[in-house]
Amino acid sequence: MKNYILRVLLILVLVSCASKKAMNPQDMEIDNIPEDWANEIPITINISDIWWNEFQDENLNQFLSQFLDDNINLEQAMLNTRIAKQASVISTSNLFPSIGISASAGESEQNSAGFPPIFTSLFGGQSDDIITFNQENYNLSLSTQWEIDLWGKMRQGRLAGKQQYLSAKYNYTYYQFSLTSEAAKLYFSIIESKQLVENAEQKYNNAKIIFDLYASRYNKGIISLKALQQSELMFNLAKSDLENKKSIASSLVREAKVLIKEYPDLTLDIAKEFPQSIPNIPDVLPADIVKRRPDLIASQYNLLASEALNKQAMRSLYPSFSLVGSTGTSSNVQDFLNDDFSVWSNGINLLAPVFNAGKLIANKKIAKTNQEIAMLEFVNNLLTAYKEVESGLEFDQSAQLSLKLLKDNIVLSESIYDTTFDEFAKGVASIEEVINANNALFDNKNMLASVERIRIEQRINLILALGGGFTYKR
């Protein structure tokens, strides 16, 4: 199994049309597969499945723990995995004999006239002249049938069933991984929304201070009505923006509570600030680390299952041999346990397909095409995994740079606003200047909150692309 997967990972090729001859893994190759990816963080790899612990946020840990226990979508996916497991049991059972017990009881009546007595009187006969026989019969038998797996058809079916179950199991693992990542992103979106609400409140308070100051000046006849109206316009816009930000924050909390089946309770413990610690990535990542991704493992098992089903379909064209037998008793009640009335039979059945309107040939072609489709899906999933890792590394570095620049801009914006407001209070700066400075300050603060969230989301996406997180010894 491992050698097969390694061979497929190292020797792959893309073909242009799925209608061509089914691809042979030994004949495939893809150029330019990287051997590793370089990163600038010096660490030692140590695999971690509970990657969110690296954020060092107890509220996040509690939320995701509850999510894993109570989420409805995860429960449904687990039930589908159980169905796949039972399908595997069914495919395995075909290798063994089937044994069954049957029982029956019946009573029959026969007369010398050959028809019911009521009809005898219609033809002028006497019903007393008719002799009637009653007979009771009870049957109990134990029967068995066993198809001899001479060509390995049943064994291929069992192999396919087991691999389909493993594929479903790893697909569930990846689905759980993916949904947990989305739940973590939602948690950080709530932090962002609450920071945006806080920024909107500060912006509203600043707008109120400016409006009150202008209202006082207007009442003293120092400024015009137009200037007062401009400050009132800014004040109303800030109030509207604040209410909108509050609604968005409440909506995200509702979504989170639905995920853990606690809606309509909107009480949710959320950190006020983004975590200072985020999951780190090794300085050098071997490219084949993506092989630990559950979705790729599931794709590999699906490919192997399709190969087994293709072999099974081919062997369905061969004759089948079955051993059959039964033993039991058939008699009336009095002789039911008498050995003289026991019955038994045994034999062998041969079934060779001669004519079935092309059904078996069509099944073989379908199985062969499904194997080709599974190969294409595996190749596509593998290349997509490489793309996601490389894109994730680039976006991750870009988010780090943007975060640094925005923090510098916040410092500059705060200094500009403070200076402009002092000048405005002294009557030196205009209303337009202070409004612009106020808007620029909180636009940068809002952008900082968004970039903080994006930086964390990009890191989570990268962890998802790599198939898990890491812990480190520095």
Coordinates of C-alpha atoms in Angstrom, one line a residue:
M1 CA 0.0 0.0 0.0
K2 CA 2.7 2.5 1.0
N3 CA 4.9 1.6 -2.0
Y4 CA 1.9 2.0 -4.3
I5 CA 1.1 5.4 -2.9
L6 CA 4.7 6.6 -3.1
R7 CA 4.9 5.4 -6.7
V8 CA 1.8 7.2 -7.6
L9 CA 2.9 10.4 -5.9
L10 CA 6.3 10.4 -7.5
I11 CA 5.3 9.2 -11.0
L12 CA 2.2 11.0 -12.3
V13 CA 1.0 12.4 -15.6
L14 CA -1.9 14.4 -16.8
V15 CA -3.8 13.2 -19.8
S16 CA -6.0 15.4 -21.9
C17 CA -9.2 13.3 -22.2
A18 CA -10.8 10.9 -19.8
S19 CA -12.3 8.9 -22.7
K20 CA -8.9 7.5 -23.6
K21 CA -7.4 4.3 -22.4
A22 CA -7.3 4.0 -18.6
M23 CA -4.1 5.4 -17.2
N24 CA -1.5 3.2 -15.7
P25 CA 0.2 4.7 -12.6
Q26 CA 3.6 3.2 -13.7
D27 CA 3.5 5.1 -16.9
M28 CA 2.9 8.6 -15.4
E29 CA 5.0 11.5 -14.5
I30 CA 4.6 15.2 -13.7
D31 CA 7.5 17.7 -14.0
N32 CA 8.4 20.5 -11.6
I33 CA 7.1 18.9 -8.4
P34 CA 8.9 20.7 -5.6
E35 CA 11.1 18.8 -3.1
D36 CA 10.5 21.3 -0.3
W37 CA 9.2 24.8 0.5
A38 CA 11.4 27.3 2.4
N39 CA 10.1 29.6 5.2
E40 CA 11.9 32.1 7.3
I41 CA 10.9 30.8 10.8
P42 CA 13.6 28.6 12.4
I43 CA 11.8 25.8 14.1
T44 CA 11.9 22.0 14.6
I45 CA 8.9 20.0 13.2
N46 CA 6.7 18.2 15.7
I47 CA 3.3 17.3 14.3
S48 CA 0.2 18.5 16.2
D49 CA -3.4 17.6 15.5
I50 CA -4.8 20.1 18.0
W51 CA -3.3 23.1 16.1
W52 CA -5.7 25.7 17.7
N53 CA -3.9 25.3 21.0
E54 CA -1.1 27.4 19.5
F55 CA -3.3 30.5 19.7
Q56 CA -3.2 30.2 23.5
D57 CA -6.8 31.3 23.8
E58 CA -8.9 29.4 26.3
N59 CA -12.2 30.8 24.9
L60 CA -11.3 29.5 21.4
N61 CA -10.4 26.1 22.9
Q62 CA -13.7 25.9 24.7
F63 CA -15.6 26.9 21.6
L64 CA -14.0 24.4 19.3
S65 CA -14.2 21.7 21.9
Q66 CA -18.0 22.2 22.1
F67 CA -18.1 22.5 18.3
L68 CA -16.5 19.1 17.9
D69 CA -18.9 17.5 20.4
D70 CA -22.2 19.1 19.3
N71 CA -22.1 20.3 15.7
I72 CA -24.9 18.8 13.6
N73 CA -23.0 18.6 10.3
L74 CA -20.2 16.6 12.0
E75 CA -22.8 14.2 13.5
Q76 CA -24.3 13.7 10.0
A77 CA -20.9 13.0 8.5
M78 CA -20.1 10.5 11.2
L79 CA -23.4 8.6 10.4
N80 CA -22.4 8.5 6.7
T81 CA -19.1 6.9 7.8
R82 CA -21.0 4.3 9.8
I83 CA -23.0 3.4 6.7
A84 CA -19.7 3.0 4.7
K85 CA -18.4 0.7 7.5
Q86 CA -21.5 -1.5 7.3
A87 CA -21.2 -1.6 3.5
S88 CA -17.7 -3.0 4.1
V89 CA -19.1 -5.7 6.4
I90 CA -21.6 -6.7 3.7
S91 CA -18.9 -7.0 1.0
T92 CA -16.9 -9.2 3.4
S93 CA -19.8 -11.4 4.2
N94 CA -20.0 -12.6 0.5
L95 CA -16.9 -14.6 1.1
F96 CA -18.6 -16.9 3.6
P97 CA -21.4 -19.4 3.3
S98 CA -25.0 -18.2 3.8
I99 CA -27.0 -20.4 6.2
G100 CA -30.7 -20.2 6.8
I101 CA -33.5 -22.0 8.6
S102 CA -36.9 -22.4 7.1
A103 CA -40.1 -23.8 8.6
S104 CA -43.6 -24.3 7.2
A105 CA -46.9 -25.9 8.2
G106 CA -49.8 -26.8 6.0
E107 CA -53.0 -28.7 5.9
S108 CA -54.7 -30.1 2.7
E109 CA -58.0 -31.9 2.0
Q110 CA -58.7 -34.2 -0.9
N111 CA -61.9 -36.2 -1.8
S112 CA -62.7 -39.0 -4.2
A113 CA -64.9 -36.7 -6.4
G114 CA -62.1 -34.4 -7.2
F115 CA -64.0 -31.3 -6.3
P116 CA -65.6 -29.8 -3.2
P117 CA -68.7 -31.6 -1.8
I118 CA -71.0 -28.6 -2.3
F119 CA -70.7 -29.0 -6.0
T120 CA -71.7 -32.8 -5.8
S121 CA -75.2 -32.0 -4.8
L122 CA -75.6 -29.7 -7.8
F123 CA -75.2 -32.7 -10.1
G124 CA -77.6 -34.9 -8.2
G125 CA -75.0 -36.8 -6.3
Q126 CA -74.9 -37.6 -2.6
S127 CA -72.2 -36.0 -0.5
D128 CA -72.2 -39.0 1.9
D129 CA -70.8 -41.2 -0.9
I130 CA -67.7 -39.0 -1.2
I131 CA -64.6 -40.1 0.7
T132 CA -62.5 -37.2 2.1
F133 CA -58.8 -37.3 2.9
N134 CA -57.1 -34.8 5.3
Q135 CA -53.4 -34.4 5.3
E136 CA -51.1 -32.3 7.5
N137 CA -47.5 -31.6 6.6
Y138 CA -44.8 -29.8 8.6
N139 CA -41.3 -28.9 7.3
L140 CA -38.2 -27.8 9.1
S141 CA -34.9 -27.4 7.1
L142 CA -31.5 -26.0 7.4
S143 CA -30.0 -24.9 4.1
T144 CA -26.7 -23.4 3.0
Q145 CA -25.2 -22.0 -0.1
W146 CA -21.6 -21.0 -0.7
E147 CA -20.1 -19.6 -3.9
I148 CA -16.6 -20.8 -4.3
D149 CA -14.3 -17.7 -4.9
L150 CA -12.3 -19.5 -7.6
W151 CA -11.3 -16.4 -9.5
G152 CA -11.0 -14.0 -6.6
K153 CA -14.1 -12.0 -7.4
M154 CA -15.4 -12.0 -3.9
R155 CA -12.0 -11.1 -2.5
Q156 CA -11.8 -8.1 -4.8
G157 CA -15.2 -7.0 -3.6
R158 CA -14.1 -7.3 0.0
L159 CA -10.9 -5.3 -0.7
A160 CA -12.9 -2.6 -2.5
G161 CA -15.4 -2.4 0.4
K162 CA -12.7 -2.0 3.0
Q163 CA -10.9 0.6 0.9
Q164 CA -14.2 2.5 0.3
Y165 CA -14.8 2.5 4.1
L166 CA -11.2 3.8 4.7
S167 CA -11.8 6.5 2.0
A168 CA -15.0 7.5 3.8
K169 CA -13.3 7.6 7.1
Y170 CA -10.5 9.9 5.9
N171 CA -13.0 12.0 4.1
Y172 CA -14.8 12.5 7.4
T173 CA -11.5 13.4 9.1
Y174 CA -10.8 16.0 6.5
Y175 CA -14.4 17.3 6.6
Q176 CA -14.0 17.6 10.4
F177 CA -10.7 19.3 9.9
S178 CA -12.2 21.7 7.4
L179 CA -15.3 22.6 9.4
T180 CA -13.2 23.1 12.5
S181 CA -11.0 25.5 10.5
E182 CA -14.1 27.4 9.4
A183 CA -15.4 27.5 13.0
A184 CA -12.1 29.0 14.1
K185 CA -12.3 31.6 11.4
L186 CA -15.8 32.5 12.6
Y187 CA -14.5 33.0 16.1
F188 CA -11.8 35.4 14.9
S189 CA -14.4 37.2 12.7
I190 CA -16.4 37.8 15.9
I191 CA -13.3 39.3 17.5
E192 CA -12.9 41.5 14.4
S193 CA -16.6 42.6 14.5
K194 CA -16.4 43.5 18.1
Q195 CA -13.3 45.6 17.5
L196 CA -15.1 47.3 14.6
V197 CA -18.0 48.1 17.0
E198 CA -15.5 49.5 19.5
N199 CA -13.9 51.6 16.7
A200 CA -17.4 52.8 15.6
E201 CA -18.2 53.8 19.1
Q202 CA -15.0 55.9 19.4
K203 CA -15.7 57.4 16.0
Y204 CA -19.2 58.2 17.2
N205 CA -17.9 59.8 20.4
N206 CA -15.5 61.9 18.4
A207 CA -18.2 63.0 16.0
K208 CA -20.4 63.9 19.0
I209 CA -17.6 66.1 20.5
I210 CA -17.2 67.9 17.2
F211 CA -21.0 68.4 16.8
D212 CA -21.4 69.7 20.4
L213 CA -18.5 72.1 19.9
Y214 CA -20.0 73.4 16.7
A215 CA -23.5 73.6 18.2
S216 CA -22.0 75.8 20.9
R217 CA -20.2 78.0 18.4
Y218 CA -23.3 78.2 16.3
N219 CA -25.4 79.3 19.3
K220 CA -22.9 82.1 19.9
G221 CA -23.0 83.2 16.3
I222 CA -19.4 82.3 15.6
I223 CA -20.0 79.7 12.7
S224 CA -22.5 79.4 10.0
L225 CA -25.5 77.0 9.8
K226 CA -23.7 75.2 6.9
A227 CA -20.8 74.3 9.2
L228 CA -23.2 73.1 11.9
Q229 CA -25.0 70.9 9.4
Q230 CA -21.7 69.4 8.2
S231 CA -20.9 68.4 11.7
E232 CA -24.4 67.0 12.3
L233 CA -24.1 65.0 9.0
M234 CA -20.9 63.4 10.3
F235 CA -22.5 62.7 13.6
N236 CA -25.5 61.0 12.1
L237 CA -23.3 58.9 9.7
A238 CA -21.2 57.8 12.7
K239 CA -24.3 56.8 14.6
S240 CA -25.7 54.8 11.6
D241 CA -22.3 53.1 11.1
L242 CA -22.3 52.1 14.8
E243 CA -25.7 50.4 14.7
N244 CA -24.7 48.6 11.5
K245 CA -21.5 47.2 13.1
K246 CA -23.5 46.1 16.1
S247 CA -26.0 44.2 13.9
I248 CA -23.2 42.4 12.1
A249 CA -21.5 41.4 15.3
S250 CA -24.8 40.0 16.7
S251 CA -25.3 38.1 13.4
L252 CA -21.9 36.4 13.7
V253 CA -22.6 35.4 17.3
R254 CA -25.9 33.8 16.3
E255 CA -24.1 31.9 13.6
A256 CA -21.5 30.6 16.1
K257 CA -24.3 29.6 18.6
V258 CA -26.0 27.6 15.9
L259 CA -22.8 25.7 15.3
I260 CA -22.8 24.5 18.9
K261 CA -26.6 24.0 19.2
E262 CA -27.1 26.8 21.7
Y263 CA -29.2 29.2 19.7
P264 CA -31.0 31.5 20.6
D265 CA -28.8 32.0 23.7
L266 CA -26.3 34.7 22.5
T267 CA -23.9 34.5 25.4
L268 CA -20.5 33.6 24.0
D269 CA -17.1 34.2 25.6
I270 CA -14.8 35.8 23.1
A271 CA -11.4 37.3 23.6
K272 CA -11.3 41.1 23.2
E273 CA -8.0 41.1 21.2
F274 CA -6.5 38.9 18.6
P275 CA -4.0 36.4 19.9
Q276 CA -0.4 37.4 20.0
S277 CA 0.6 33.8 19.4
I278 CA -0.4 32.0 16.3
P279 CA 0.5 28.6 14.9
N280 CA 4.0 28.7 13.4
I281 CA 5.2 26.9 10.2
P282 CA 8.5 25.1 9.9
D283 CA 11.4 26.8 8.2
V284 CA 11.6 24.0 5.6
L285 CA 8.6 22.0 4.6
P286 CA 9.2 18.8 2.6
A287 CA 6.8 18.7 -0.3
D288 CA 5.6 15.2 0.4
I289 CA 4.2 16.5 3.8
V290 CA 0.9 17.0 1.9
K291 CA 0.6 13.2 1.9
R292 CA -0.6 13.4 5.5
R293 CA -3.7 15.4 4.3
P294 CA -6.7 13.3 5.0
D295 CA -8.4 14.2 1.7
L296 CA -5.4 12.9 -0.2
I297 CA -5.3 9.7 1.7
A298 CA -9.0 9.3 1.1
S299 CA -8.4 9.9 -2.6
Q300 CA -5.7 7.2 -2.6
Y301 CA -8.0 4.7 -1.0
N302 CA -10.8 5.6 -3.5
L303 CA -8.3 4.9 -6.3
L304 CA -7.4 1.5 -4.9
A305 CA -11.1 0.7 -4.4
S306 CA -11.8 1.5 -8.0
E307 CA -9.0 -0.7 -9.1
A308 CA -10.4 -3.6 -7.1
L309 CA -13.9 -3.0 -8.4
N310 CA -12.5 -3.1 -12.0
K311 CA -10.9 -6.5 -11.3
Q312 CA -14.1 -7.7 -9.8
A313 CA -16.1 -6.6 -12.8
M314 CA -13.7 -8.5 -15.1
R315 CA -14.0 -11.7 -13.0
S316 CA -17.8 -11.5 -13.1
L317 CA -17.4 -12.6 -16.7
Y318 CA -16.1 -16.0 -15.6
P319 CA -18.2 -19.0 -14.6
S320 CA -19.3 -19.2 -10.9
F321 CA -19.5 -22.4 -8.8
S322 CA -21.7 -22.7 -5.7
L323 CA -22.0 -25.5 -3.2
V324 CA -25.6 -26.0 -2.0
G325 CA -27.1 -28.3 0.6
S326 CA -30.0 -28.7 3.0
T327 CA -31.1 -31.0 5.8
G328 CA -34.4 -31.2 7.7
T329 CA -37.6 -33.1 8.2
S330 CA -41.0 -33.2 6.4
S331 CA -43.9 -35.1 8.0
N332 CA -47.0 -34.8 10.1
V333 CA -47.0 -33.8 13.7
Q334 CA -46.7 -37.4 15.0
D335 CA -43.7 -38.3 12.9
F336 CA -42.0 -34.9 13.0
L337 CA -39.1 -36.2 15.1
N338 CA -38.8 -39.6 13.4
D339 CA -35.5 -40.1 11.6
D340 CA -37.3 -42.0 8.8
F341 CA -38.9 -38.7 7.7
S342 CA -35.7 -36.7 7.5
V343 CA -34.7 -35.2 4.2
W344 CA -31.4 -33.9 2.9
S345 CA -29.7 -32.8 -0.3
N346 CA -26.4 -31.5 -1.5
G347 CA -24.8 -30.5 -4.8
I348 CA -22.9 -28.0 -6.8
N349 CA -24.3 -25.3 -9.1
L350 CA -22.5 -24.0 -12.2
L351 CA -23.5 -20.7 -13.7
A352 CA -21.7 -19.4 -16.8
P353 CA -22.8 -16.2 -18.4
V354 CA -23.8 -16.9 -22.0
F355 CA -26.2 -14.1 -23.0
N356 CA -27.2 -11.1 -20.9
A357 CA -27.6 -8.4 -23.5
G358 CA -24.2 -7.0 -22.8
K359 CA -24.9 -6.2 -19.1
L360 CA -21.6 -7.7 -17.8
I361 CA -19.5 -6.1 -20.5
A362 CA -21.1 -2.7 -19.8
N363 CA -20.4 -3.1 -16.0
K364 CA -16.8 -3.9 -16.9
K365 CA -16.5 -0.7 -19.0
I366 CA -18.1 1.3 -16.2
A367 CA -15.7 0.0 -13.6
K368 CA -12.8 0.7 -15.9
T369 CA -14.0 4.3 -16.5
N370 CA -14.5 4.8 -12.8
Q371 CA -10.9 3.7 -12.2
E372 CA -9.8 6.3 -14.7
I373 CA -12.0 9.0 -13.1
A374 CA -10.5 8.1 -9.7
M375 CA -7.0 8.5 -11.0
L376 CA -7.8 11.9 -12.5
E377 CA -9.4 12.9 -9.2
F378 CA -6.3 11.8 -7.3
V379 CA -3.9 13.7 -9.6
N380 CA -6.1 16.8 -9.5
N381 CA -6.3 16.6 -5.7
L382 CA -2.5 16.2 -5.4
L383 CA -1.8 19.2 -7.7
T384 CA -4.5 21.3 -5.9
A385 CA -2.8 20.5 -2.6
Y386 CA 0.6 21.7 -3.9
K387 CA -1.1 24.9 -5.2
E388 CA -2.8 25.5 -1.9
V389 CA 0.4 25.2 0.0
E390 CA 2.4 27.5 -2.2
S391 CA -0.4 30.1 -2.4
G392 CA -0.9 29.9 1.3
L393 CA 2.8 30.6 1.9
E394 CA 2.7 33.7 -0.3
F395 CA -0.5 35.0 1.2
D396 CA 0.8 34.4 4.7
Q397 CA 3.9 36.5 4.0
S398 CA 1.8 39.2 2.4
A399 CA -0.5 39.4 5.4
Q400 CA 2.5 39.7 7.8
L401 CA 3.8 42.7 5.8
S402 CA 0.4 44.4 5.6
L403 CA 0.0 44.1 9.3
K404 CA 3.3 45.8 10.1
L405 CA 2.6 48.7 7.7
L406 CA -0.9 49.2 9.1
K407 CA 0.4 49.4 12.7
D408 CA 2.8 52.1 11.6
N409 CA -0.2 53.9 9.8
I410 CA -2.2 53.8 13.0
V411 CA 0.5 55.7 14.9
L412 CA 0.7 58.3 12.2
S413 CA -3.1 58.6 11.9
E414 CA -3.5 59.1 15.7
S415 CA -0.9 61.8 15.7
I416 CA -2.5 63.6 12.7
Y417 CA -5.9 63.5 14.3
D418 CA -4.7 64.8 17.7
T419 CA -2.9 67.7 16.0
T420 CA -5.8 68.5 13.7
F421 CA -8.3 68.4 16.5
D422 CA -6.2 70.8 18.7
E423 CA -6.0 73.2 15.7
F424 CA -9.7 72.8 15.2
A425 CA -10.5 73.6 18.8
K426 CA -8.4 76.7 18.5
G427 CA -10.2 77.7 15.3
V428 CA -7.2 77.2 13.1
A429 CA -8.3 74.0 11.2
S430 CA -11.5 73.6 9.3
I431 CA -14.4 71.2 9.9
E432 CA -13.4 69.3 6.7
E433 CA -9.9 68.8 8.0
V434 CA -11.0 67.4 11.3
I435 CA -13.6 65.2 9.7
N436 CA -11.1 63.8 7.3
A437 CA -8.5 63.1 10.0
N438 CA -11.2 61.4 12.1
N439 CA -12.3 59.2 9.2
A440 CA -8.7 58.4 8.2
L441 CA -7.9 57.3 11.8
F442 CA -10.8 54.9 12.1
D443 CA -10.5 53.6 8.6
N444 CA -7.0 52.6 9.4
K445 CA -8.1 51.0 12.7
N446 CA -10.8 49.1 10.9
M447 CA -8.4 48.0 8.3
L448 CA -6.0 46.8 11.0
A449 CA -8.7 44.7 12.6
S450 CA -9.5 43.2 9.2
V451 CA -5.9 42.5 8.4
E452 CA -5.4 40.8 11.8
R453 CA -8.3 38.5 11.0
I454 CA -7.0 37.9 7.4
R455 CA -3.5 37.1 8.8
I456 CA -5.0 34.5 11.1
E457 CA -7.3 33.1 8.4
Q458 CA -4.3 32.7 6.0
R459 CA -2.4 30.8 8.6
I460 CA -5.4 28.5 9.3
N461 CA -5.7 28.0 5.5
L462 CA -2.1 27.1 5.3
I463 CA -2.4 24.6 8.2
L464 CA -5.4 23.1 6.4
A465 CA -3.4 22.8 3.2
L466 CA -0.5 21.1 5.0
G467 CA -2.9 18.6 6.7
G468 CA -2.4 19.7 10.3
G469 CA -0.5 21.9 12.6
F470 CA 2.9 21.8 14.3
T471 CA 4.3 22.3 17.8
Y472 CA 7.9 23.5 18.2
K473 CA 11.0 23.5 20.3
R474 CA 12.8 26.8 19.8

